[in-house]
Short mmCIF file of C-alpha atoms in Angstrom, two decimals:
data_model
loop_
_atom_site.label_atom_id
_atom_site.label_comp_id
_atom_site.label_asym_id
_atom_site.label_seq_id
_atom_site.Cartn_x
_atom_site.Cartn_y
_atom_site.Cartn_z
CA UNK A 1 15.66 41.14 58.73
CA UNK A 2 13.28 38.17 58.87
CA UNK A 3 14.35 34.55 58.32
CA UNK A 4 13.22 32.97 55.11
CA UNK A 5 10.04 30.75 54.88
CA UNK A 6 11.26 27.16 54.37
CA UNK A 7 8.08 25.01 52.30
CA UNK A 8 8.61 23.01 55.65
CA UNK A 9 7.35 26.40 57.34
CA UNK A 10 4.41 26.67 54.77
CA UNK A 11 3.22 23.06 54.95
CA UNK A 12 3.65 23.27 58.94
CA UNK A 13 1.55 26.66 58.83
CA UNK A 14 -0.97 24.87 56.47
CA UNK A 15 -1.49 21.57 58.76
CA UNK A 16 -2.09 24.15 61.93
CA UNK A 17 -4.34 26.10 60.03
CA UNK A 18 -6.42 22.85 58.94
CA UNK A 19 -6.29 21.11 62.70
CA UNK A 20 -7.93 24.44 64.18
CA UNK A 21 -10.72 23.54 61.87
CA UNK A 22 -11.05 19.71 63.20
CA UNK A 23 -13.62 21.15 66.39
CA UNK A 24 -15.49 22.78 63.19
CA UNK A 25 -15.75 19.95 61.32
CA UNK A 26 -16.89 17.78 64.74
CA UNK A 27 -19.28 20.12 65.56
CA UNK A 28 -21.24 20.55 62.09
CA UNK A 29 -20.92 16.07 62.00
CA UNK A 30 -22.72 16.30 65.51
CA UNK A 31 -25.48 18.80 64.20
CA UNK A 32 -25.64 17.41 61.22
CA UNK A 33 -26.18 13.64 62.36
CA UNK A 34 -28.51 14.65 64.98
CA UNK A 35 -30.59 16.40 62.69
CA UNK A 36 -30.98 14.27 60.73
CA UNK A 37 -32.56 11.66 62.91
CA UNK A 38 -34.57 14.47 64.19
CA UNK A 39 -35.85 14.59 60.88
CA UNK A 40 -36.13 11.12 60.19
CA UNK A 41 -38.00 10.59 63.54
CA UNK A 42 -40.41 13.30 63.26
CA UNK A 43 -40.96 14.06 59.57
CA UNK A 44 -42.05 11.97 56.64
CA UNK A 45 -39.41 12.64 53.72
CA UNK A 46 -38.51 11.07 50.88
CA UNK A 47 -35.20 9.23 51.98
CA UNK A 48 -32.90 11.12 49.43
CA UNK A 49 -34.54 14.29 50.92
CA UNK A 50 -34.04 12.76 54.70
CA UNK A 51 -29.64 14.32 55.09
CA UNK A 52 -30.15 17.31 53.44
CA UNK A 53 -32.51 18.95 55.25
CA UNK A 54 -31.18 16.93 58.60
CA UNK A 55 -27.95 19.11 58.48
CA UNK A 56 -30.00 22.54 57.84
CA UNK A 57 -32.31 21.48 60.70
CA UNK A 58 -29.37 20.06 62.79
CA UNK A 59 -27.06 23.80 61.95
CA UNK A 60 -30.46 26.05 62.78
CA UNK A 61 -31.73 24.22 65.50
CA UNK A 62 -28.24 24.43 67.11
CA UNK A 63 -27.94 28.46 66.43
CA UNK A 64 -31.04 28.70 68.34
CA UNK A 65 -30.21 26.42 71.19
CA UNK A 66 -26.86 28.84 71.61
CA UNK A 67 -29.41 31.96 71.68
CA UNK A 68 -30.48 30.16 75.24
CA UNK A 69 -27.59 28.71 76.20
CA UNK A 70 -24.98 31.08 75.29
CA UNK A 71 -27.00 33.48 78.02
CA UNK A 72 -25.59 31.13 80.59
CA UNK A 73 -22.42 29.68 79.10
CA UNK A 74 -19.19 31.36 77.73
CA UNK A 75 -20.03 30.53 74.03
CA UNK A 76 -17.86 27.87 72.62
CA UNK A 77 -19.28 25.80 75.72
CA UNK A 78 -22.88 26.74 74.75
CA UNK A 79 -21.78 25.37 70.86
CA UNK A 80 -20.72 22.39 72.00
CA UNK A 81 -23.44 21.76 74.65
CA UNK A 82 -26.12 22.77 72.04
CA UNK A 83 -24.68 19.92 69.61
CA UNK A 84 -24.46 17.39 71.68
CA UNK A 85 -28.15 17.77 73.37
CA UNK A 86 -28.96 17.73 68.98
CA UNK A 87 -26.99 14.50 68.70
CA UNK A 88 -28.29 12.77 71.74
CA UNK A 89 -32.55 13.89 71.52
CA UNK A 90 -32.25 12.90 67.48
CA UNK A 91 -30.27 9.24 68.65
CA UNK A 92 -33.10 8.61 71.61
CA UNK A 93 -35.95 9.69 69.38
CA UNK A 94 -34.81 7.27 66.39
CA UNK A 95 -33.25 4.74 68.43
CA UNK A 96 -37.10 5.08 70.11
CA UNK A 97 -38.85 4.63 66.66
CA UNK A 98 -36.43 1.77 65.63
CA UNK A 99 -35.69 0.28 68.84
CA UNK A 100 -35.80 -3.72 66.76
CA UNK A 101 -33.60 -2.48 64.33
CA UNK A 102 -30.86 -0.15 65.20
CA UNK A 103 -28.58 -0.86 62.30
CA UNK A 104 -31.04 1.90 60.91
CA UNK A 105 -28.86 4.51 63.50
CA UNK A 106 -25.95 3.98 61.06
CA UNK A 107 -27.39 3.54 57.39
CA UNK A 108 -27.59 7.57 55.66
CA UNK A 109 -29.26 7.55 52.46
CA UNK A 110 -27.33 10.03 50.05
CA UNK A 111 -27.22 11.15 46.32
CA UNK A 112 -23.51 11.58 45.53
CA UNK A 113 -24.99 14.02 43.05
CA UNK A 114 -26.58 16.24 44.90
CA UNK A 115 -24.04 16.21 47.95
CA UNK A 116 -21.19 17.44 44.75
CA UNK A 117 -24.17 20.05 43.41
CA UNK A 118 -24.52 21.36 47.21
CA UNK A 119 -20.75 21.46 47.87
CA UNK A 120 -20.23 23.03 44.61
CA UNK A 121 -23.21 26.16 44.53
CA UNK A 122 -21.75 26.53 48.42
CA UNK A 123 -18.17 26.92 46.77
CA UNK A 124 -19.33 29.45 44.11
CA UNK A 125 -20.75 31.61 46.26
CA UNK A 126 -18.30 31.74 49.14
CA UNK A 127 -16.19 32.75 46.21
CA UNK A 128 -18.83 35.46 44.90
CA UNK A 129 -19.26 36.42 48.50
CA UNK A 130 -15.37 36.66 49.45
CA UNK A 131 -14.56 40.13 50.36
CA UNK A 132 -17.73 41.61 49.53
CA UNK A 133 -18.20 42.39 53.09
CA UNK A 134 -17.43 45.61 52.87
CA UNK A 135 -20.53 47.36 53.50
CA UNK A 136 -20.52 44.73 56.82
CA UNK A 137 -17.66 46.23 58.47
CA UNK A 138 -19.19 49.01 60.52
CA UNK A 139 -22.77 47.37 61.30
CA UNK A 140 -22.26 43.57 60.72
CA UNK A 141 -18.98 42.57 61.34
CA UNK A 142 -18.89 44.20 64.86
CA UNK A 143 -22.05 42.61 65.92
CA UNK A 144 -20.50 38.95 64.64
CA UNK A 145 -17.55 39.80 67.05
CA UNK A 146 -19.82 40.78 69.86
CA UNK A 147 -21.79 37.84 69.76
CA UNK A 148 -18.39 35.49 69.45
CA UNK A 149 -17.35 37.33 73.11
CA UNK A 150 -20.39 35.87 74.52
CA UNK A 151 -22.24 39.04 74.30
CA UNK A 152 -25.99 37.16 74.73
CA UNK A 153 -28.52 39.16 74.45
CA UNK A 154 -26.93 41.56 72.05
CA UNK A 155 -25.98 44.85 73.08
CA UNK A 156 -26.24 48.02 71.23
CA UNK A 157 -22.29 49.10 70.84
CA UNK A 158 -22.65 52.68 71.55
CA UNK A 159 -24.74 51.99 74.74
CA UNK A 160 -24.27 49.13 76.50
CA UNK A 161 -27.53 49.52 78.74
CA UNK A 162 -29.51 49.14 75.78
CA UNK A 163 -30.79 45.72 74.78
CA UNK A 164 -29.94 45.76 70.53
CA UNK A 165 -33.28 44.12 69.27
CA UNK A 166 -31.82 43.12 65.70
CA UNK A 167 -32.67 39.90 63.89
CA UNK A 168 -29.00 38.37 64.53
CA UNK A 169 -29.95 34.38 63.38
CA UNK A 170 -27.19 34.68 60.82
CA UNK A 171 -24.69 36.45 62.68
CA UNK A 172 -25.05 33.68 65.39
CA UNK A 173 -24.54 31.21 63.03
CA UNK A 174 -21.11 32.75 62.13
CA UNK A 175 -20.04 33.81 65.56
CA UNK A 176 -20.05 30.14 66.11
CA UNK A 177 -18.14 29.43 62.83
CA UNK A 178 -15.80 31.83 64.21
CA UNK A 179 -15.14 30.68 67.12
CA UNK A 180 -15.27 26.99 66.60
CA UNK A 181 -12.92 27.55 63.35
CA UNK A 182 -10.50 30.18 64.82
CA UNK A 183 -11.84 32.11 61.74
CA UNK A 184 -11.59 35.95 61.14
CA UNK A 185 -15.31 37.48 61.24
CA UNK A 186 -15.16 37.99 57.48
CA UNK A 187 -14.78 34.85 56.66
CA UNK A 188 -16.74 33.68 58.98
CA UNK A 189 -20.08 35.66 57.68
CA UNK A 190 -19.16 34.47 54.05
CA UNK A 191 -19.22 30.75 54.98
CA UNK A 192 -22.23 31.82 56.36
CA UNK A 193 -23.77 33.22 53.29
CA UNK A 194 -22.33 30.73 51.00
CA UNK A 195 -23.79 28.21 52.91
CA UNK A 196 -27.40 29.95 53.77
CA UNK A 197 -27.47 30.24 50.09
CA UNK A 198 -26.48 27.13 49.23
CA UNK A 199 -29.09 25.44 51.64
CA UNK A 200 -32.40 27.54 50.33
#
């Protein structure tokens, strides 16, 4: 016997499920931001280029600040510590370069346009990508897990004394989605590819 699901159930189910993605949203906002003053300290863009590239800078520069960190901190630490040291180095260096006008902290220069074309390729291919990780679950999928346990440097699974010298930039990247998000390591690697997609 099992009680019935009440739509008060399902819309209390739906509002957990979309608060355990709040830290995910802060911590892409704080990579994001951060690299994009990197960028806009440090490279010479066009300004409707400037946000775009910021976030993939901010989201890869993070991924490999957690390939350091994450060999001293439990991971969702390293995640957050990585982010923040993004955040602060991109506010110093541009707060350095525009230290008479700091308004310029706050002002993002965006193309609605190409935000909604970004947002919508990422959408079609997370759903072209959904459940197309089959062929991931005995290689990929394990290693995702691994790495969201902390498990920095990687491992090999069926010897732990053996150092696994794979190129695991990606899986990084969605061990962190994973554990940020509370998400399952399937979805996980396809926001990943969706979004790696997306970006190039």
């Amino acid at each position: 016997f099992y009680p019935k699901r009440t739509s008060k159930g399902k819309s209390m189910s739906l509002l957990q499920n979309l608060m355990e993605l709040i830290p995910l949203l802060i911590w892409f906002i704080l990579c994001g931001i951060g690299g994009f003053w990197l960028v806009c300290a440090l490279f010479h863009l066009k300004p409707h280029e400037e946000l775009m590239v910021g976030v993939a800078v901010g989201l890869s520069a993070s991924t490999f600040l957690v390939n350091i960190l994450g060999r001293f901190f439990p991971l969702p630490n390293a995640c957050w510590l990585s982010a923040g040291l993004i955040f602060i180095s991109g506010m110093l260096l541009m707060g350095a370069e525009h230290k008479h006008d700091l308004k310029q902290l706050i002002i993002f220069p965006y193309q609605p346009v190409m935000w909604i074309a970004f947002l919508g390729v990422t959408l079609l291919f997370w759903g072209m990508a959904s459940g197309l990780s089959i062929m991931d679950e005995f290689q990929t999928l394990p290693l995702i897990s691994q790495l969201a346990a902390g498990d920095l440097p990687l491992h090999f699974p069926l010897d732990p004394k053996v150092i696994y010298n794979y190129h695991y930039f990606p899986y990084l990247f969605s061990a962190q989605l994973m554990r940020l998000g509370n998400l399952f390591p399937w979805t996980a690697l396809d926001i990943q590819q969706a979004l790696f997609a997306s970006l190039s």
